[in-house]
Amino acid sequence: MRLWNSYPKWPWKHDDDIRKYVDVPDWWLVGYEEVRGFLRGLTKAQFSSVGKSAGGRDLSVVYYGPEKPERTLCVTGGTHGTETEGIASVTNIIKLFESGADLRGKKWPAFQRVAKRVGFYLMPLYNPDASARSPVKSYVGMPIDLKDHSDGVHHLHIGFWKNGQLPNRKRIFAPWSKDSDMTGKLDRVGYLGQRFNDAGRLINRPRSRKKSMAVETMQMLKYLGANKIDCYMDLHSHSSPPWLGTCPEAHHAGDYEQQSKLFDLACKMTQKSGGPELEKGWQGATSWYNSHFFPANLGIYAFTYEAMAGFKGNYPAKTPFEEIWLANAYNGMYTILGLAQALLKVPSPWK
Ligand SMILES: [Zn+2]
């Protein structure tokens, strides 16, 4: 296990102390150590593990639901470590299933009802190596010039070299190539970004239909298959309003008609349960993402969710921070609820 310096000389243009972004509400439970401690304290969860991260950290999953669920849903947070919105959604759902209320004390009877039929495999930290080295716990209020790709949050997200320069962003966001990973270049890295595991592998860019260079994703493929999980959902954040995306037909080995039906139903049921009107995204077939890779290999349903991150500029300037955190955690929870309800209306891909 490698310990990284999470406070290198930060090439941050703003008159703003990056260290303040660990100040979050108590119920915003997203830090690596805190989440590990929280998991250790659970008494009703069934624990399992996908395996180990590149840095040797456990890929823990907690299960809540019936012994013989009608459908199963796996939700992963923290795939990109500083996108903590998804971690907050998952830890709040865990607390809800554990104690009857989320970390703020809110009850969700509809969630409790659906968990009598749907089994939830909850993984707050898909990329624990990144979460462990993250210097921040939230994006809320963080300055960023979204048009300037060398600004603010981008340093956190893709990291920087020892000279303070950003790695080639186009390469990192393009389809996987040998040059898009940081493997073999780690001694030149000043701060390893949140898209990578400790081996410098891009966590969410499989290289092909058959192979991901990230050990987390290859182990997850086995785990989803071994547990015959019906649906996979990966949680992220950026600048769109709450967004639900699905892979193209070319990246789906299962019943794409049912995947599309589930997509429509999930959006409708999310809104009906009190959640946001989701923006729908059909992702292209030029790049592989985990939410393409798993359905391509297993024929299961899969989605990517993006919360609207709390960077400056995403919300009206006077929006109280608490309101942003709430929207970030709860919109994700409502979407997971809507998806679980919708899942009962389509056949299991394993039948
Ligand atoms: Zn992301």
Short mmCIF file of C-alpha atoms and ligand atoms in Angstrom, two decimals:
data_model
loop_
_atom_site.label_atom_id
_atom_site.label_comp_id
_atom_site.label_asym_id
_atom_site.label_seq_id
_atom_site.Cartn_x
_atom_site.Cartn_y
_atom_site.Cartn_z
CA MET A 1 0.00 0.00 0.00
CA ARG A 2 1.40 3.32 -1.00
CA LEU A 3 0.85 6.47 1.01
CA TRP A 4 0.73 9.53 -1.17
CA ASN A 5 1.37 13.08 -0.15
CA SER A 6 -2.10 14.58 -0.43
CA TYR A 7 -0.82 18.09 0.23
CA PRO A 8 1.81 18.69 -2.41
CA LYS A 9 2.51 22.26 -3.46
CA TRP A 10 -0.85 22.77 -5.04
CA PRO A 11 -0.93 24.57 -8.43
CA TRP A 12 -4.13 26.33 -7.47
CA LYS A 13 -4.77 29.70 -9.02
CA HIS A 14 -7.40 30.76 -6.56
CA ASP A 15 -7.11 32.79 -3.41
CA ASP A 16 -8.80 29.96 -1.60
CA ASP A 17 -7.42 27.41 0.84
CA ILE A 18 -8.00 23.94 -0.55
CA ARG A 19 -7.88 22.51 2.98
CA LYS A 20 -11.27 23.99 3.84
CA TYR A 21 -13.01 21.45 1.60
CA VAL A 22 -12.90 18.85 4.34
CA ASP A 23 -15.48 20.89 6.27
CA VAL A 24 -18.74 19.12 5.52
CA PRO A 25 -21.94 18.36 7.45
CA ASP A 26 -21.73 15.40 9.84
CA TRP A 27 -24.21 13.44 7.77
CA TRP A 28 -22.03 13.85 4.61
CA LEU A 29 -20.12 10.64 5.33
CA VAL A 30 -17.57 10.27 2.53
CA GLY A 31 -13.98 10.27 3.88
CA TYR A 32 -12.06 7.03 3.41
CA GLU A 33 -11.30 6.40 7.10
CA GLU A 34 -14.75 7.48 8.29
CA VAL A 35 -16.52 5.25 5.80
CA ARG A 36 -14.33 2.26 6.76
CA GLY A 37 -15.13 2.87 10.43
CA PHE A 38 -18.83 3.25 9.68
CA LEU A 39 -18.86 -0.08 7.81
CA ARG A 40 -17.15 -1.82 10.73
CA GLY A 41 -19.97 -0.67 13.02
CA LEU A 42 -22.81 -2.18 10.98
CA THR A 43 -24.71 -5.06 12.54
CA LYS A 44 -27.46 -5.88 10.00
CA ALA A 45 -25.41 -5.84 6.80
CA GLN A 46 -24.11 -8.94 5.09
CA PHE A 47 -20.51 -8.25 4.19
CA SER A 48 -18.67 -9.46 1.15
CA SER A 49 -15.71 -8.32 -0.87
CA VAL A 50 -15.00 -7.89 -4.56
CA GLY A 51 -11.30 -8.31 -3.79
CA LYS A 52 -8.46 -5.85 -3.31
CA SER A 53 -7.66 -2.56 -4.98
CA ALA A 54 -4.34 -2.02 -6.75
CA GLY A 55 -3.13 -0.41 -3.49
CA GLY A 56 -4.25 -3.41 -1.43
CA ARG A 57 -7.41 -1.88 0.04
CA ASP A 58 -10.48 -4.03 0.51
CA LEU A 59 -13.28 -3.62 -2.03
CA SER A 60 -16.06 -4.05 0.52
CA VAL A 61 -19.70 -4.52 -0.39
CA VAL A 62 -22.60 -4.56 2.05
CA TYR A 63 -25.83 -6.34 1.20
CA TYR A 64 -29.29 -5.49 2.48
CA GLY A 65 -32.42 -7.20 1.26
CA PRO A 66 -34.30 -10.45 1.37
CA GLU A 67 -32.62 -13.81 1.35
CA LYS A 68 -34.21 -14.59 -1.99
CA PRO A 69 -34.58 -11.24 -3.71
CA GLU A 70 -36.80 -10.86 -6.78
CA ARG A 71 -34.18 -8.59 -8.34
CA THR A 72 -30.73 -7.35 -7.35
CA LEU A 73 -29.07 -3.98 -7.80
CA CYS A 74 -25.42 -3.08 -7.23
CA VAL A 75 -24.57 0.59 -6.67
CA THR A 76 -21.01 1.92 -6.58
CA GLY A 77 -19.87 5.31 -5.29
CA GLY A 78 -16.47 7.00 -5.39
CA THR A 79 -15.36 5.58 -8.74
CA HIS A 80 -13.74 8.98 -9.16
CA GLY A 81 -12.62 9.65 -5.59
CA THR A 82 -13.44 13.34 -5.23
CA GLU A 83 -16.92 12.85 -6.70
CA THR A 84 -18.13 12.27 -3.18
CA GLU A 85 -21.83 12.88 -3.93
CA GLY A 86 -22.30 9.21 -4.76
CA ILE A 87 -20.47 8.08 -1.62
CA ALA A 88 -22.84 10.27 0.43
CA SER A 89 -25.88 8.73 -1.29
CA VAL A 90 -24.63 5.20 -0.62
CA THR A 91 -23.64 5.75 3.05
CA ASN A 92 -27.03 7.37 3.70
CA ILE A 93 -28.84 4.37 2.19
CA ILE A 94 -26.73 2.02 4.30
CA LYS A 95 -27.64 3.96 7.45
CA LEU A 96 -31.30 3.89 6.41
CA PHE A 97 -31.32 0.10 5.98
CA GLU A 98 -29.33 -0.33 9.17
CA SER A 99 -31.40 1.84 11.48
CA GLY A 100 -34.63 2.95 9.75
CA ALA A 101 -33.47 6.50 9.02
CA ASP A 102 -30.65 8.07 7.01
CA LEU A 103 -27.72 9.96 8.57
CA ARG A 104 -29.90 13.09 8.92
CA GLY A 105 -32.70 11.13 10.57
CA LYS A 106 -34.99 11.16 7.51
CA LYS A 107 -37.16 8.10 6.99
CA TRP A 108 -37.74 6.67 3.55
CA PRO A 109 -40.67 4.22 3.78
CA ALA A 110 -40.71 3.60 0.01
CA PHE A 111 -37.04 2.58 0.14
CA GLN A 112 -37.73 0.20 3.04
CA ARG A 113 -40.64 -1.28 1.08
CA VAL A 114 -38.66 -1.90 -2.09
CA ALA A 115 -35.83 -3.50 -0.05
CA LYS A 116 -38.28 -6.24 0.98
CA ARG A 117 -38.20 -7.41 -2.66
CA VAL A 118 -34.98 -6.03 -4.17
CA GLY A 119 -31.55 -6.94 -2.84
CA PHE A 120 -29.08 -4.01 -2.62
CA TYR A 121 -25.34 -4.59 -3.04
CA LEU A 122 -23.91 -1.29 -1.83
CA MET A 123 -20.30 -0.32 -2.37
CA PRO A 124 -19.51 3.20 -1.15
CA LEU A 125 -15.86 3.09 -2.28
CA TYR A 126 -15.25 1.56 -5.71
CA ASN A 127 -11.86 3.27 -5.95
CA PRO A 128 -10.62 3.28 -2.34
CA ASP A 129 -7.04 4.12 -3.40
CA ALA A 130 -8.27 7.46 -4.76
CA SER A 131 -10.56 8.12 -1.79
CA ALA A 132 -7.69 7.44 0.62
CA ARG A 133 -5.45 10.02 -1.06
CA SER A 134 -8.15 12.64 -1.63
CA PRO A 135 -7.40 15.94 0.15
CA VAL A 136 -11.04 17.11 -0.01
CA LYS A 137 -14.46 15.75 0.95
CA SER A 138 -16.65 18.01 -1.12
CA TYR A 139 -16.77 20.20 -4.20
CA VAL A 140 -19.35 22.55 -2.69
CA GLY A 141 -18.30 26.17 -3.21
CA MET A 142 -15.07 25.22 -4.98
CA PRO A 143 -13.86 27.71 -7.59
CA ILE A 144 -13.51 26.45 -11.12
CA ASP A 145 -13.41 27.96 -14.54
CA LEU A 146 -15.20 25.24 -16.47
CA LYS A 147 -13.90 26.56 -19.79
CA ASP A 148 -10.29 26.56 -18.61
CA HIS A 149 -9.21 22.94 -18.53
CA SER A 150 -6.17 23.72 -16.42
CA ASP A 151 -8.19 25.27 -13.62
CA GLY A 152 -9.21 24.29 -10.10
CA VAL A 153 -11.03 21.01 -9.79
CA HIS A 154 -9.23 19.57 -12.83
CA HIS A 155 -6.02 19.34 -10.76
CA LEU A 156 -7.85 17.26 -8.19
CA HIS A 157 -9.45 15.13 -10.80
CA ILE A 158 -6.65 14.27 -13.21
CA GLY A 159 -3.69 15.16 -10.98
CA PHE A 160 -0.49 16.94 -11.94
CA TRP A 161 3.17 16.31 -12.62
CA LYS A 162 5.89 17.32 -10.18
CA ASN A 163 6.37 20.53 -12.19
CA GLY A 164 2.72 21.47 -11.54
CA GLN A 165 1.59 20.86 -15.13
CA LEU A 166 -1.51 18.84 -15.88
CA PRO A 167 -1.16 15.52 -17.68
CA ASN A 168 -2.50 15.49 -21.21
CA ARG A 169 -6.18 15.81 -20.56
CA LYS A 170 -7.22 14.82 -24.06
CA ARG A 171 -5.42 11.51 -23.67
CA ILE A 172 -6.98 10.82 -20.29
CA PHE A 173 -10.50 11.53 -21.50
CA ALA A 174 -10.09 9.76 -24.84
CA PRO A 175 -10.66 6.01 -25.19
CA TRP A 176 -8.09 4.02 -23.18
CA SER A 177 -4.58 3.92 -24.59
CA LYS A 178 -1.21 2.95 -23.10
CA ASP A 179 -0.54 6.67 -22.67
CA SER A 180 -3.77 7.45 -20.84
CA ASP A 181 -2.72 5.42 -17.77
CA MET A 182 -0.06 6.74 -15.36
CA THR A 183 1.54 3.34 -14.91
CA GLY A 184 5.31 3.58 -15.38
CA LYS A 185 5.23 7.35 -14.85
CA LEU A 186 4.33 7.44 -11.16
CA ASP A 187 7.75 8.76 -10.06
CA ARG A 188 7.06 11.90 -12.12
CA VAL A 189 3.62 12.47 -10.60
CA GLY A 190 3.20 15.28 -8.03
CA TYR A 191 -0.33 14.30 -7.25
CA LEU A 192 -2.11 11.30 -8.69
CA GLY A 193 -5.59 12.32 -9.78
CA GLN A 194 -8.83 10.82 -8.65
CA ARG A 195 -9.49 8.92 -11.87
CA PHE A 196 -6.68 6.47 -11.07
CA ASN A 197 -6.04 3.58 -8.72
CA ASP A 198 -2.68 3.34 -6.95
CA ALA A 199 -1.16 1.52 -9.93
CA GLY A 200 -1.95 4.57 -12.07
CA ARG A 201 -4.67 2.76 -13.98
CA LEU A 202 -7.75 4.61 -15.16
CA ILE A 203 -10.51 3.06 -13.11
CA ASN A 204 -13.42 3.72 -15.46
CA ARG A 205 -11.87 3.20 -18.92
CA PRO A 206 -11.67 -0.48 -19.87
CA ARG A 207 -9.32 -0.96 -22.81
CA SER A 208 -11.72 -3.16 -24.76
CA ARG A 209 -14.85 -5.27 -24.51
CA LYS A 210 -12.84 -8.02 -22.82
CA LYS A 211 -10.26 -6.27 -20.70
CA SER A 212 -9.93 -3.52 -18.14
CA MET A 213 -6.43 -2.63 -16.97
CA ALA A 214 -7.88 -1.76 -13.53
CA VAL A 215 -7.85 -4.80 -11.22
CA GLU A 216 -10.92 -3.41 -9.45
CA THR A 217 -13.00 -3.65 -12.61
CA MET A 218 -11.83 -7.15 -13.62
CA GLN A 219 -12.69 -8.39 -10.11
CA MET A 220 -16.02 -6.58 -10.20
CA LEU A 221 -16.89 -8.34 -13.45
CA LYS A 222 -16.41 -11.68 -11.67
CA TYR A 223 -18.34 -10.52 -8.60
CA LEU A 224 -21.36 -9.31 -10.57
CA GLY A 225 -21.39 -12.60 -12.49
CA ALA A 226 -20.91 -14.84 -9.44
CA ASN A 227 -23.75 -13.11 -7.58
CA LYS A 228 -25.95 -12.92 -10.71
CA ILE A 229 -26.61 -9.25 -10.11
CA ASP A 230 -29.34 -7.87 -12.37
CA CYS A 231 -28.38 -4.23 -12.57
CA TYR A 232 -25.28 -2.11 -11.99
CA MET A 233 -25.29 1.60 -11.33
CA ASP A 234 -22.18 3.78 -11.09
CA LEU A 235 -22.38 7.17 -9.37
CA HIS A 236 -20.48 10.25 -10.56
CA SER A 237 -20.80 14.03 -10.62
CA HIS A 238 -20.04 16.91 -12.91
CA SER A 239 -21.86 19.88 -14.36
CA SER A 240 -25.07 18.58 -15.86
CA PRO A 241 -28.35 18.55 -13.94
CA PRO A 242 -29.01 15.11 -12.43
CA TRP A 243 -28.30 12.82 -15.36
CA LEU A 244 -28.89 9.16 -16.03
CA GLY A 245 -26.97 7.57 -18.87
CA THR A 246 -27.07 4.22 -20.56
CA CYS A 247 -24.69 2.40 -22.86
CA PRO A 248 -25.32 2.04 -26.60
CA GLU A 249 -26.85 -1.12 -28.02
CA ALA A 250 -23.46 -2.09 -29.48
CA HIS A 251 -22.10 -2.33 -25.92
CA HIS A 252 -24.92 -4.47 -24.55
CA ALA A 253 -25.00 -8.24 -24.83
CA GLY A 254 -28.42 -8.61 -23.19
CA ASP A 255 -31.95 -7.56 -24.05
CA TYR A 256 -31.53 -3.94 -25.07
CA GLU A 257 -35.26 -3.44 -25.38
CA GLN A 258 -35.63 -4.25 -21.69
CA GLN A 259 -32.63 -2.03 -20.85
CA SER A 260 -34.39 0.87 -22.64
CA LYS A 261 -37.69 0.09 -20.94
CA LEU A 262 -35.96 0.04 -17.56
CA PHE A 263 -34.32 3.37 -18.41
CA ASP A 264 -37.71 5.03 -19.12
CA LEU A 265 -39.35 3.50 -16.08
CA ALA A 266 -36.46 4.42 -13.76
CA CYS A 267 -36.71 8.08 -14.84
CA LYS A 268 -40.49 8.10 -14.33
CA MET A 269 -40.38 6.35 -10.97
CA THR A 270 -37.55 8.57 -9.70
CA GLN A 271 -39.71 11.61 -10.30
CA LYS A 272 -42.80 9.95 -8.90
CA SER A 273 -40.97 9.06 -5.69
CA GLY A 274 -40.11 12.75 -5.15
CA GLY A 275 -36.79 12.87 -6.98
CA PRO A 276 -35.53 15.04 -9.84
CA GLU A 277 -36.54 15.04 -13.47
CA LEU A 278 -33.51 13.22 -14.83
CA GLU A 279 -31.74 14.27 -17.95
CA LYS A 280 -31.35 11.19 -20.15
CA GLY A 281 -28.07 10.37 -21.85
CA TRP A 282 -27.27 7.75 -24.47
CA GLN A 283 -23.54 7.23 -24.36
CA GLY A 284 -21.64 6.62 -27.59
CA ALA A 285 -19.78 3.49 -28.62
CA THR A 286 -16.37 5.15 -29.03
CA SER A 287 -15.24 4.68 -25.41
CA TRP A 288 -15.61 1.88 -22.88
CA TYR A 289 -16.85 2.73 -19.40
CA ASN A 290 -17.57 0.31 -16.57
CA SER A 291 -21.31 0.75 -17.13
CA HIS A 292 -20.73 -0.50 -20.71
CA PHE A 293 -18.18 -3.17 -19.87
CA PHE A 294 -20.42 -5.12 -17.46
CA PRO A 295 -23.50 -5.33 -19.74
CA ALA A 296 -21.23 -6.14 -22.71
CA ASN A 297 -19.85 -9.16 -20.84
CA LEU A 298 -22.80 -10.24 -18.71
CA GLY A 299 -25.87 -8.93 -20.50
CA ILE A 300 -27.02 -7.22 -17.28
CA TYR A 301 -28.66 -3.80 -17.03
CA ALA A 302 -26.36 -0.87 -16.27
CA PHE A 303 -26.48 2.89 -15.80
CA THR A 304 -24.27 5.83 -14.96
CA TYR A 305 -25.68 8.58 -12.77
CA GLU A 306 -24.18 12.06 -12.55
CA ALA A 307 -25.08 14.48 -9.76
CA MET A 308 -24.71 18.19 -10.40
CA ALA A 309 -21.55 18.91 -8.42
CA GLY A 310 -21.42 21.90 -6.08
CA PHE A 311 -18.62 23.75 -7.90
CA LYS A 312 -19.04 27.49 -8.15
CA GLY A 313 -21.22 28.29 -11.14
CA ASN A 314 -23.31 25.12 -11.12
CA TYR A 315 -25.86 26.54 -8.66
CA PRO A 316 -27.13 30.10 -8.25
CA ALA A 317 -24.53 32.05 -6.24
CA LYS A 318 -26.70 32.51 -3.16
CA THR A 319 -27.75 28.87 -2.79
CA PRO A 320 -27.00 27.83 0.81
CA PHE A 321 -24.33 25.11 0.84
CA GLU A 322 -26.54 22.84 2.94
CA GLU A 323 -29.11 22.90 0.15
CA ILE A 324 -26.49 21.79 -2.38
CA TRP A 325 -25.29 18.91 -0.20
CA LEU A 326 -28.88 17.85 0.30
CA ALA A 327 -29.65 17.93 -3.43
CA ASN A 328 -26.43 16.01 -4.15
CA ALA A 329 -27.11 13.18 -1.70
CA TYR A 330 -30.88 12.98 -2.06
CA ASN A 331 -31.18 13.23 -5.85
CA GLY A 332 -28.87 10.21 -6.05
CA MET A 333 -30.91 8.35 -3.43
CA TYR A 334 -34.19 9.07 -5.22
CA THR A 335 -32.68 7.83 -8.48
CA ILE A 336 -31.49 4.60 -6.83
CA LEU A 337 -34.98 4.19 -5.32
CA GLY A 338 -36.68 4.82 -8.69
CA LEU A 339 -34.34 2.37 -10.42
CA ALA A 340 -34.97 -0.33 -7.79
CA GLN A 341 -38.74 0.08 -8.17
CA ALA A 342 -38.47 -0.04 -11.96
CA LEU A 343 -36.28 -3.14 -11.83
CA LEU A 344 -39.25 -5.12 -10.52
CA LYS A 345 -41.08 -4.37 -13.78
CA VAL A 346 -38.54 -5.94 -16.13
CA PRO A 347 -37.35 -9.55 -16.23
CA SER A 348 -34.08 -10.56 -14.62
CA PRO A 349 -31.38 -10.77 -17.31
CA TRP A 350 -30.29 -14.07 -15.75
CA LYS A 351 -33.56 -15.86 -16.56
ZN ZN B 1 -16.72 10.66 -12.64
#
